[in-house]
Amino acid sequence: SQQGEEDPQALSIQEGENATMNCSYKTSINNLQWYRQNSGRGLVHLILIRSNEREKHSGRLRVTLDTSKKSSSLLITASRAADTASYFCATRPSYNTDKLIFGTGTRLQVFP
Amino acid sequence: GAGVSQSPRYKVAKRGQDVALRCDPISGHVSLFWYQQALGQGPEFLTYFQNEAQLDKSGLPSDRFFAERPEGSVSTLKIQRTQQEDSAVYLCASSPARDHTDTQYFGPGTRLTVL
């Protein structure tokens, strides 16, 4: 399998706490993206970070990228019960392809 | 506007049957992708099209899997002689143009169960 790995596999927190998920990947990349998937539904794009960027913010989301370690992290601040979902990182390899290579995902549960 | 739609949403097939899964991308989107997602796993790439051209089919697991997009809009993923290991959610995604920063917009998926 080409999939990257994410940790933790599962995370349970209380509303208001921060949630951090980590992603490691294998190939050189053009960009890395994070997606959210609610149970039984399709994936929703959250944020994209290019290979020449180190950090990006969008609302309560903060993404970091370390290409030397082939790793990324997603931080969700002040979590809400509605953030309960599975989160996947996906990389766009730097060789000539448009496909995405997804990680194994982190299941986040936020308790009210 | 309308997002990516897929049909059927659920499909149960007996082993050995052929199935056809349909994807309607967002109107005007050039690129269309198919992914397979096993239970508890992340999606895995199957194939993608730019307009009607199938540019990469390296992820198709066997020659029983075939995808087409004859007019550059709607796409069909066909699985012949289904096997139990084909049970998964099949996701379709589309994106506006060939650009490495383009977001892929995903449909809700078709859950295939092979008995």
PDB file of C-alpha atoms in Angstrom:
ATOM      1  CA  SER A   1       0.000   0.000   0.000  1.00  0.00           C
ATOM      2  CA  GLN A   2       1.158   3.523  -0.704  1.00  0.00           C
ATOM      3  CA  GLN A   3      -0.756   4.999   2.186  1.00  0.00           C
ATOM      4  CA  GLY A   4       0.852   7.263   4.692  1.00  0.00           C
ATOM      5  CA  GLU A   5       0.265   6.815   8.374  1.00  0.00           C
ATOM      6  CA  GLU A   6      -1.549   8.951  10.882  1.00  0.00           C
ATOM      7  CA  ASP A   7      -1.455   8.961  14.618  1.00  0.00           C
ATOM      8  CA  PRO A   8      -3.186   8.632  16.843  1.00  0.00           C
ATOM      9  CA  GLN A   9      -5.616   6.220  15.216  1.00  0.00           C
ATOM     10  CA  ALA A  10      -8.286   7.481  17.617  1.00  0.00           C
ATOM     11  CA  LEU A  11      -8.567  10.513  19.854  1.00  0.00           C
ATOM     12  CA  SER A  12     -11.222  11.417  22.436  1.00  0.00           C
ATOM     13  CA  ILE A  13     -11.382  14.867  23.985  1.00  0.00           C
ATOM     14  CA  GLN A  14     -13.807  17.229  25.701  1.00  0.00           C
ATOM     15  CA  GLU A  15     -15.335  20.239  24.003  1.00  0.00           C
ATOM     16  CA  GLY A  16     -13.063  23.233  24.246  1.00  0.00           C
ATOM     17  CA  GLU A  17      -9.855  21.205  24.241  1.00  0.00           C
ATOM     18  CA  ASN A  18      -7.396  21.214  21.364  1.00  0.00           C
ATOM     19  CA  ALA A  19      -6.912  18.174  19.123  1.00  0.00           C
ATOM     20  CA  THR A  20      -3.639  17.380  17.372  1.00  0.00           C
ATOM     21  CA  MET A  21      -3.268  14.776  14.638  1.00  0.00           C
ATOM     22  CA  ASN A  22      -0.058  13.772  12.938  1.00  0.00           C
ATOM     23  CA  CYS A  23       0.613  12.431   9.472  1.00  0.00           C
ATOM     24  CA  SER A  24       3.709  10.846   7.949  1.00  0.00           C
ATOM     25  CA  TYR A  25       4.156  10.175   4.259  1.00  0.00           C
ATOM     26  CA  LYS A  26       6.624   8.437   1.997  1.00  0.00           C
ATOM     27  CA  THR A  27       7.238  10.290  -1.266  1.00  0.00           C
ATOM     28  CA  SER A  28       8.315  13.799  -2.228  1.00  0.00           C
ATOM     29  CA  ILE A  29       5.247  15.962  -2.480  1.00  0.00           C
ATOM     30  CA  ASN A  30       3.835  18.938  -4.315  1.00  0.00           C
ATOM     31  CA  ASN A  31       1.301  19.656  -1.577  1.00  0.00           C
ATOM     32  CA  LEU A  32      -0.432  18.071   1.409  1.00  0.00           C
ATOM     33  CA  GLN A  33      -4.121  18.363   2.155  1.00  0.00           C
ATOM     34  CA  TRP A  34      -6.351  17.516   5.092  1.00  0.00           C
ATOM     35  CA  TYR A  35      -9.869  16.157   4.673  1.00  0.00           C
ATOM     36  CA  ARG A  36     -12.685  15.419   7.103  1.00  0.00           C
ATOM     37  CA  GLN A  37     -15.137  12.554   6.732  1.00  0.00           C
ATOM     38  CA  ASN A  38     -18.299  12.274   8.773  1.00  0.00           C
ATOM     39  CA  SER A  39     -19.697   8.805   9.274  1.00  0.00           C
ATOM     40  CA  GLY A  40     -21.219   7.467   6.082  1.00  0.00           C
ATOM     41  CA  ARG A  41     -20.455  10.559   4.040  1.00  0.00           C
ATOM     42  CA  GLY A  42     -17.928  11.776   1.502  1.00  0.00           C
ATOM     43  CA  LEU A  43     -14.752  13.674   2.271  1.00  0.00           C
ATOM     44  CA  VAL A  44     -14.694  17.426   2.760  1.00  0.00           C
ATOM     45  CA  HIS A  45     -11.547  19.415   1.986  1.00  0.00           C
ATOM     46  CA  LEU A  46     -10.266  21.420   4.959  1.00  0.00           C
ATOM     47  CA  ILE A  47      -6.922  22.954   4.094  1.00  0.00           C
ATOM     48  CA  LEU A  48      -3.991  22.654   1.661  1.00  0.00           C
ATOM     49  CA  ILE A  49      -0.351  23.415   2.364  1.00  0.00           C
ATOM     50  CA  ARG A  50       2.240  23.579  -0.397  1.00  0.00           C
ATOM     51  CA  SER A  51       5.627  21.896  -0.133  1.00  0.00           C
ATOM     52  CA  ASN A  52       7.386  25.266   0.209  1.00  0.00           C
ATOM     53  CA  GLU A  53       5.182  26.347   3.109  1.00  0.00           C
ATOM     54  CA  ARG A  54       5.785  25.444   6.747  1.00  0.00           C
ATOM     55  CA  GLU A  55       2.580  26.565   8.462  1.00  0.00           C
ATOM     56  CA  LYS A  56      -0.907  27.578   7.451  1.00  0.00           C
ATOM     57  CA  HIS A  57      -4.008  28.710   9.346  1.00  0.00           C
ATOM     58  CA  SER A  58      -7.688  28.585   8.506  1.00  0.00           C
ATOM     59  CA  GLY A  59     -10.136  29.522  11.247  1.00  0.00           C
ATOM     60  CA  ARG A  60      -9.625  27.069  14.106  1.00  0.00           C
ATOM     61  CA  LEU A  61      -7.284  24.920  12.004  1.00  0.00           C
ATOM     62  CA  ARG A  62      -3.507  25.107  12.018  1.00  0.00           C
ATOM     63  CA  VAL A  63      -1.413  22.897   9.763  1.00  0.00           C
ATOM     64  CA  THR A  64       2.339  22.456   9.857  1.00  0.00           C
ATOM     65  CA  LEU A  65       4.554  20.717   7.323  1.00  0.00           C
ATOM     66  CA  ASP A  66       8.098  19.410   7.742  1.00  0.00           C
ATOM     67  CA  THR A  67       9.286  18.077   4.401  1.00  0.00           C
ATOM     68  CA  SER A  68      12.640  16.976   5.833  1.00  0.00           C
ATOM     69  CA  LYS A  69      10.803  14.596   8.166  1.00  0.00           C
ATOM     70  CA  LYS A  70       8.001  13.913   5.673  1.00  0.00           C
ATOM     71  CA  SER A  71       5.438  14.770   8.312  1.00  0.00           C
ATOM     72  CA  SER A  72       2.542  17.119   8.961  1.00  0.00           C
ATOM     73  CA  SER A  73       0.271  17.951  11.852  1.00  0.00           C
ATOM     74  CA  LEU A  74      -3.267  19.272  12.076  1.00  0.00           C
ATOM     75  CA  LEU A  75      -4.314  21.210  15.156  1.00  0.00           C
ATOM     76  CA  ILE A  76      -7.968  21.947  15.837  1.00  0.00           C
ATOM     77  CA  THR A  77      -8.338  24.546  18.559  1.00  0.00           C
ATOM     78  CA  ALA A  78     -11.324  24.950  20.893  1.00  0.00           C
ATOM     79  CA  SER A  79     -12.939  21.776  19.577  1.00  0.00           C
ATOM     80  CA  ARG A  80     -16.701  21.348  19.298  1.00  0.00           C
ATOM     81  CA  ALA A  81     -18.910  18.282  19.300  1.00  0.00           C
ATOM     82  CA  ALA A  82     -19.532  18.959  15.598  1.00  0.00           C
ATOM     83  CA  ASP A  83     -15.818  18.338  14.932  1.00  0.00           C
ATOM     84  CA  THR A  84     -16.404  14.635  15.636  1.00  0.00           C
ATOM     85  CA  ALA A  85     -15.313  12.872  12.439  1.00  0.00           C
ATOM     86  CA  SER A  86     -12.420  11.030  10.813  1.00  0.00           C
ATOM     87  CA  TYR A  87      -9.573  13.185   9.566  1.00  0.00           C
ATOM     88  CA  PHE A  88      -7.289  12.180   6.701  1.00  0.00           C
ATOM     89  CA  CYS A  89      -4.128  13.690   5.336  1.00  0.00           C
ATOM     90  CA  ALA A  90      -3.584  13.333   1.604  1.00  0.00           C
ATOM     91  CA  THR A  91      -0.453  14.058  -0.369  1.00  0.00           C
ATOM     92  CA  ARG A  92      -0.074  15.083  -3.997  1.00  0.00           C
ATOM     93  CA  PRO A  93       3.198  13.464  -5.112  1.00  0.00           C
ATOM     94  CA  SER A  94       5.694  15.678  -6.867  1.00  0.00           C
ATOM     95  CA  TYR A  95       5.991  13.363  -9.858  1.00  0.00           C
ATOM     96  CA  ASN A  96       3.599  13.921 -12.735  1.00  0.00           C
ATOM     97  CA  THR A  97       0.271  12.792 -11.350  1.00  0.00           C
ATOM     98  CA  ASP A  98      -2.885  14.408 -10.030  1.00  0.00           C
ATOM     99  CA  LYS A  99      -3.846  11.579  -7.713  1.00  0.00           C
ATOM    100  CA  LEU A 100      -3.962  11.912  -3.939  1.00  0.00           C
ATOM    101  CA  ILE A 101      -2.378   9.411  -1.569  1.00  0.00           C
ATOM    102  CA  PHE A 102      -4.358   9.256   1.668  1.00  0.00           C
ATOM    103  CA  GLY A 103      -3.256   8.361   5.158  1.00  0.00           C
ATOM    104  CA  THR A 104      -4.998   5.836   7.347  1.00  0.00           C
ATOM    105  CA  GLY A 105      -6.962   8.478   9.254  1.00  0.00           C
ATOM    106  CA  THR A 106      -7.566   9.626  12.819  1.00  0.00           C
ATOM    107  CA  ARG A 107     -10.987   9.132  14.368  1.00  0.00           C
ATOM    108  CA  LEU A 108     -11.752  12.146  16.547  1.00  0.00           C
ATOM    109  CA  GLN A 109     -14.518  12.056  19.151  1.00  0.00           C
ATOM    110  CA  VAL A 110     -15.384  15.324  20.893  1.00  0.00           C
ATOM    111  CA  PHE A 111     -17.616  14.953  23.931  1.00  0.00           C
ATOM    112  CA  PRO A 112     -19.973  17.788  24.900  1.00  0.00           C
TER     113      PRO A 112
ATOM    114  CA  GLY B   1     -24.750  24.551  -6.805  1.00  0.00           C
ATOM    115  CA  ALA B   2     -24.979  20.783  -7.037  1.00  0.00           C
ATOM    116  CA  GLY B   3     -22.039  18.779  -5.798  1.00  0.00           C
ATOM    117  CA  VAL B   4     -20.701  15.460  -7.015  1.00  0.00           C
ATOM    118  CA  SER B   5     -23.400  12.817  -7.055  1.00  0.00           C
ATOM    119  CA  GLN B   6     -23.037   9.059  -7.158  1.00  0.00           C
ATOM    120  CA  SER B   7     -25.501   6.282  -7.777  1.00  0.00           C
ATOM    121  CA  PRO B   8     -26.525   3.936  -6.463  1.00  0.00           C
ATOM    122  CA  ARG B   9     -25.668   4.864  -2.885  1.00  0.00           C
ATOM    123  CA  TYR B  10     -25.802   1.215  -1.851  1.00  0.00           C
ATOM    124  CA  LYS B  11     -25.343  -1.899  -3.945  1.00  0.00           C
ATOM    125  CA  VAL B  12     -25.505  -5.522  -2.872  1.00  0.00           C
ATOM    126  CA  ALA B  13     -24.194  -8.026  -5.389  1.00  0.00           C
ATOM    127  CA  LYS B  14     -23.803 -11.772  -5.379  1.00  0.00           C
ATOM    128  CA  ARG B  15     -20.287 -13.011  -6.007  1.00  0.00           C
ATOM    129  CA  GLY B  16     -19.718 -13.262  -9.724  1.00  0.00           C
ATOM    130  CA  GLN B  17     -22.176 -10.537 -10.715  1.00  0.00           C
ATOM    131  CA  ASP B  18     -21.170  -7.490 -12.709  1.00  0.00           C
ATOM    132  CA  VAL B  19     -21.852  -4.033 -11.254  1.00  0.00           C
ATOM    133  CA  ALA B  20     -21.768  -0.505 -12.647  1.00  0.00           C
ATOM    134  CA  LEU B  21     -21.292   2.549 -10.460  1.00  0.00           C
ATOM    135  CA  ARG B  22     -22.091   6.018 -11.766  1.00  0.00           C
ATOM    136  CA  CYS B  23     -20.531   9.378 -10.967  1.00  0.00           C
ATOM    137  CA  ASP B  24     -21.896  12.791 -11.968  1.00  0.00           C
ATOM    138  CA  PRO B  25     -19.149  15.354 -11.392  1.00  0.00           C
ATOM    139  CA  ILE B  26     -19.649  19.037 -10.765  1.00  0.00           C
ATOM    140  CA  SER B  27     -20.556  20.671 -14.065  1.00  0.00           C
ATOM    141  CA  GLY B  28     -17.522  21.951 -15.924  1.00  0.00           C
ATOM    142  CA  HIS B  29     -14.962  20.067 -13.837  1.00  0.00           C
ATOM    143  CA  VAL B  30     -12.190  18.754 -16.030  1.00  0.00           C
ATOM    144  CA  SER B  31     -10.687  16.081 -13.790  1.00  0.00           C
ATOM    145  CA  LEU B  32     -12.510  13.093 -12.329  1.00  0.00           C
ATOM    146  CA  PHE B  33     -11.087  10.577  -9.870  1.00  0.00           C
ATOM    147  CA  TRP B  34     -12.167   7.199  -8.481  1.00  0.00           C
ATOM    148  CA  TYR B  35     -11.024   5.933  -5.087  1.00  0.00           C
ATOM    149  CA  GLN B  36     -11.762   2.751  -3.146  1.00  0.00           C
ATOM    150  CA  GLN B  37     -12.173   2.951   0.632  1.00  0.00           C
ATOM    151  CA  ALA B  38     -12.149  -0.233   2.690  1.00  0.00           C
ATOM    152  CA  LEU B  39     -13.733  -0.213   6.122  1.00  0.00           C
ATOM    153  CA  GLY B  40     -11.610   1.694   8.613  1.00  0.00           C
ATOM    154  CA  GLN B  41      -9.041   2.726   6.011  1.00  0.00           C
ATOM    155  CA  GLY B  42      -8.243   5.806   4.001  1.00  0.00           C
ATOM    156  CA  PRO B  43      -9.278   6.042   0.349  1.00  0.00           C
ATOM    157  CA  GLU B  44      -6.969   4.413  -2.196  1.00  0.00           C
ATOM    158  CA  PHE B  45      -6.601   5.776  -5.704  1.00  0.00           C
ATOM    159  CA  LEU B  46      -8.013   3.719  -8.555  1.00  0.00           C
ATOM    160  CA  THR B  47      -7.974   5.863 -11.704  1.00  0.00           C
ATOM    161  CA  TYR B  48      -8.482   9.369 -13.050  1.00  0.00           C
ATOM    162  CA  PHE B  49      -9.603  11.195 -16.168  1.00  0.00           C
ATOM    163  CA  GLN B  50      -8.902  14.554 -17.644  1.00  0.00           C
ATOM    164  CA  ASN B  51     -11.934  15.217 -19.803  1.00  0.00           C
ATOM    165  CA  GLU B  52     -12.489  11.902 -21.603  1.00  0.00           C
ATOM    166  CA  ALA B  53      -8.866  10.778 -21.444  1.00  0.00           C
ATOM    167  CA  GLN B  54      -7.967   8.203 -18.808  1.00  0.00           C
ATOM    168  CA  LEU B  55      -4.546   9.453 -17.730  1.00  0.00           C
ATOM    169  CA  ASP B  56      -3.751   7.048 -14.909  1.00  0.00           C
ATOM    170  CA  LYS B  57      -5.282   3.671 -14.156  1.00  0.00           C
ATOM    171  CA  SER B  58      -2.423   2.354 -12.082  1.00  0.00           C
ATOM    172  CA  GLY B  59      -4.622   1.833  -9.024  1.00  0.00           C
ATOM    173  CA  LEU B  60      -7.142  -0.504 -10.602  1.00  0.00           C
ATOM    174  CA  PRO B  61      -6.654  -3.766  -8.671  1.00  0.00           C
ATOM    175  CA  SER B  62      -7.302  -6.150 -11.534  1.00  0.00           C
ATOM    176  CA  ASP B  63      -8.538  -6.354 -15.100  1.00  0.00           C
ATOM    177  CA  ARG B  64     -12.027  -6.930 -13.687  1.00  0.00           C
ATOM    178  CA  PHE B  65     -12.158  -3.193 -12.998  1.00  0.00           C
ATOM    179  CA  PHE B  66     -12.882  -0.833 -15.867  1.00  0.00           C
ATOM    180  CA  ALA B  67     -13.718   2.881 -15.897  1.00  0.00           C
ATOM    181  CA  GLU B  68     -14.894   5.167 -18.661  1.00  0.00           C
ATOM    182  CA  ARG B  69     -15.869   8.779 -19.195  1.00  0.00           C
ATOM    183  CA  PRO B  70     -16.846   8.836 -22.880  1.00  0.00           C
ATOM    184  CA  GLU B  71     -18.083  12.429 -23.148  1.00  0.00           C
ATOM    185  CA  GLY B  72     -15.868  13.995 -20.524  1.00  0.00           C
ATOM    186  CA  SER B  73     -18.615  14.407 -17.919  1.00  0.00           C
ATOM    187  CA  VAL B  74     -20.383  11.398 -16.362  1.00  0.00           C
ATOM    188  CA  SER B  75     -18.156   8.443 -15.486  1.00  0.00           C
ATOM    189  CA  THR B  76     -18.922   4.795 -14.857  1.00  0.00           C
ATOM    190  CA  LEU B  77     -16.826   2.350 -12.866  1.00  0.00           C
ATOM    191  CA  LYS B  78     -17.585  -1.233 -13.830  1.00  0.00           C
ATOM    192  CA  ILE B  79     -16.550  -4.275 -11.863  1.00  0.00           C
ATOM    193  CA  GLN B  80     -16.906  -7.623 -13.553  1.00  0.00           C
ATOM    194  CA  ARG B  81     -17.306 -10.956 -11.762  1.00  0.00           C
ATOM    195  CA  THR B  82     -17.368  -9.303  -8.341  1.00  0.00           C
ATOM    196  CA  GLN B  83     -15.474 -10.926  -5.473  1.00  0.00           C
ATOM    197  CA  GLN B  84     -15.922 -10.497  -1.719  1.00  0.00           C
ATOM    198  CA  GLU B  85     -12.711  -8.477  -1.504  1.00  0.00           C
ATOM    199  CA  ASP B  86     -14.335  -5.871  -3.776  1.00  0.00           C
ATOM    200  CA  SER B  87     -16.648  -4.897  -0.900  1.00  0.00           C
ATOM    201  CA  ALA B  88     -15.834  -1.281  -0.103  1.00  0.00           C
ATOM    202  CA  VAL B  89     -17.056   2.277  -0.541  1.00  0.00           C
ATOM    203  CA  TYR B  90     -16.250   3.646  -3.992  1.00  0.00           C
ATOM    204  CA  LEU B  91     -15.698   7.394  -3.961  1.00  0.00           C
ATOM    205  CA  CYS B  92     -15.742   9.712  -6.922  1.00  0.00           C
ATOM    206  CA  ALA B  93     -14.180  13.178  -6.892  1.00  0.00           C
ATOM    207  CA  SER B  94     -13.893  15.977  -9.415  1.00  0.00           C
ATOM    208  CA  SER B  95     -11.755  19.082  -9.680  1.00  0.00           C
ATOM    209  CA  PRO B  96     -11.927  22.153 -11.905  1.00  0.00           C
ATOM    210  CA  ALA B  97      -8.692  21.981 -13.874  1.00  0.00           C
ATOM    211  CA  ARG B  98      -5.314  20.392 -14.065  1.00  0.00           C
ATOM    212  CA  ASP B  99      -3.607  22.342 -11.299  1.00  0.00           C
ATOM    213  CA  HIS B 100      -1.603  20.895  -8.494  1.00  0.00           C
ATOM    214  CA  THR B 101      -3.356  23.114  -5.962  1.00  0.00           C
ATOM    215  CA  ASP B 102      -6.850  22.139  -7.012  1.00  0.00           C
ATOM    216  CA  THR B 103      -9.161  20.820  -4.372  1.00  0.00           C
ATOM    217  CA  GLN B 104     -10.909  17.551  -5.110  1.00  0.00           C
ATOM    218  CA  TYR B 105     -14.644  17.584  -4.383  1.00  0.00           C
ATOM    219  CA  PHE B 106     -15.921  14.217  -3.267  1.00  0.00           C
ATOM    220  CA  GLY B 107     -19.285  12.569  -3.728  1.00  0.00           C
ATOM    221  CA  PRO B 108     -21.012  10.593  -0.971  1.00  0.00           C
ATOM    222  CA  GLY B 109     -19.772   7.281  -2.316  1.00  0.00           C
ATOM    223  CA  THR B 110     -21.355   3.984  -3.313  1.00  0.00           C
ATOM    224  CA  ARG B 111     -21.166   1.268  -0.674  1.00  0.00           C
ATOM    225  CA  LEU B 112     -20.719  -2.065  -2.450  1.00  0.00           C
ATOM    226  CA  THR B 113     -21.309  -5.285  -0.551  1.00  0.00           C
ATOM    227  CA  VAL B 114     -20.486  -8.546  -2.293  1.00  0.00           C
ATOM    228  CA  LEU B 115     -22.071 -11.613  -0.732  1.00  0.00           C
TER     229      LEU B 115
END
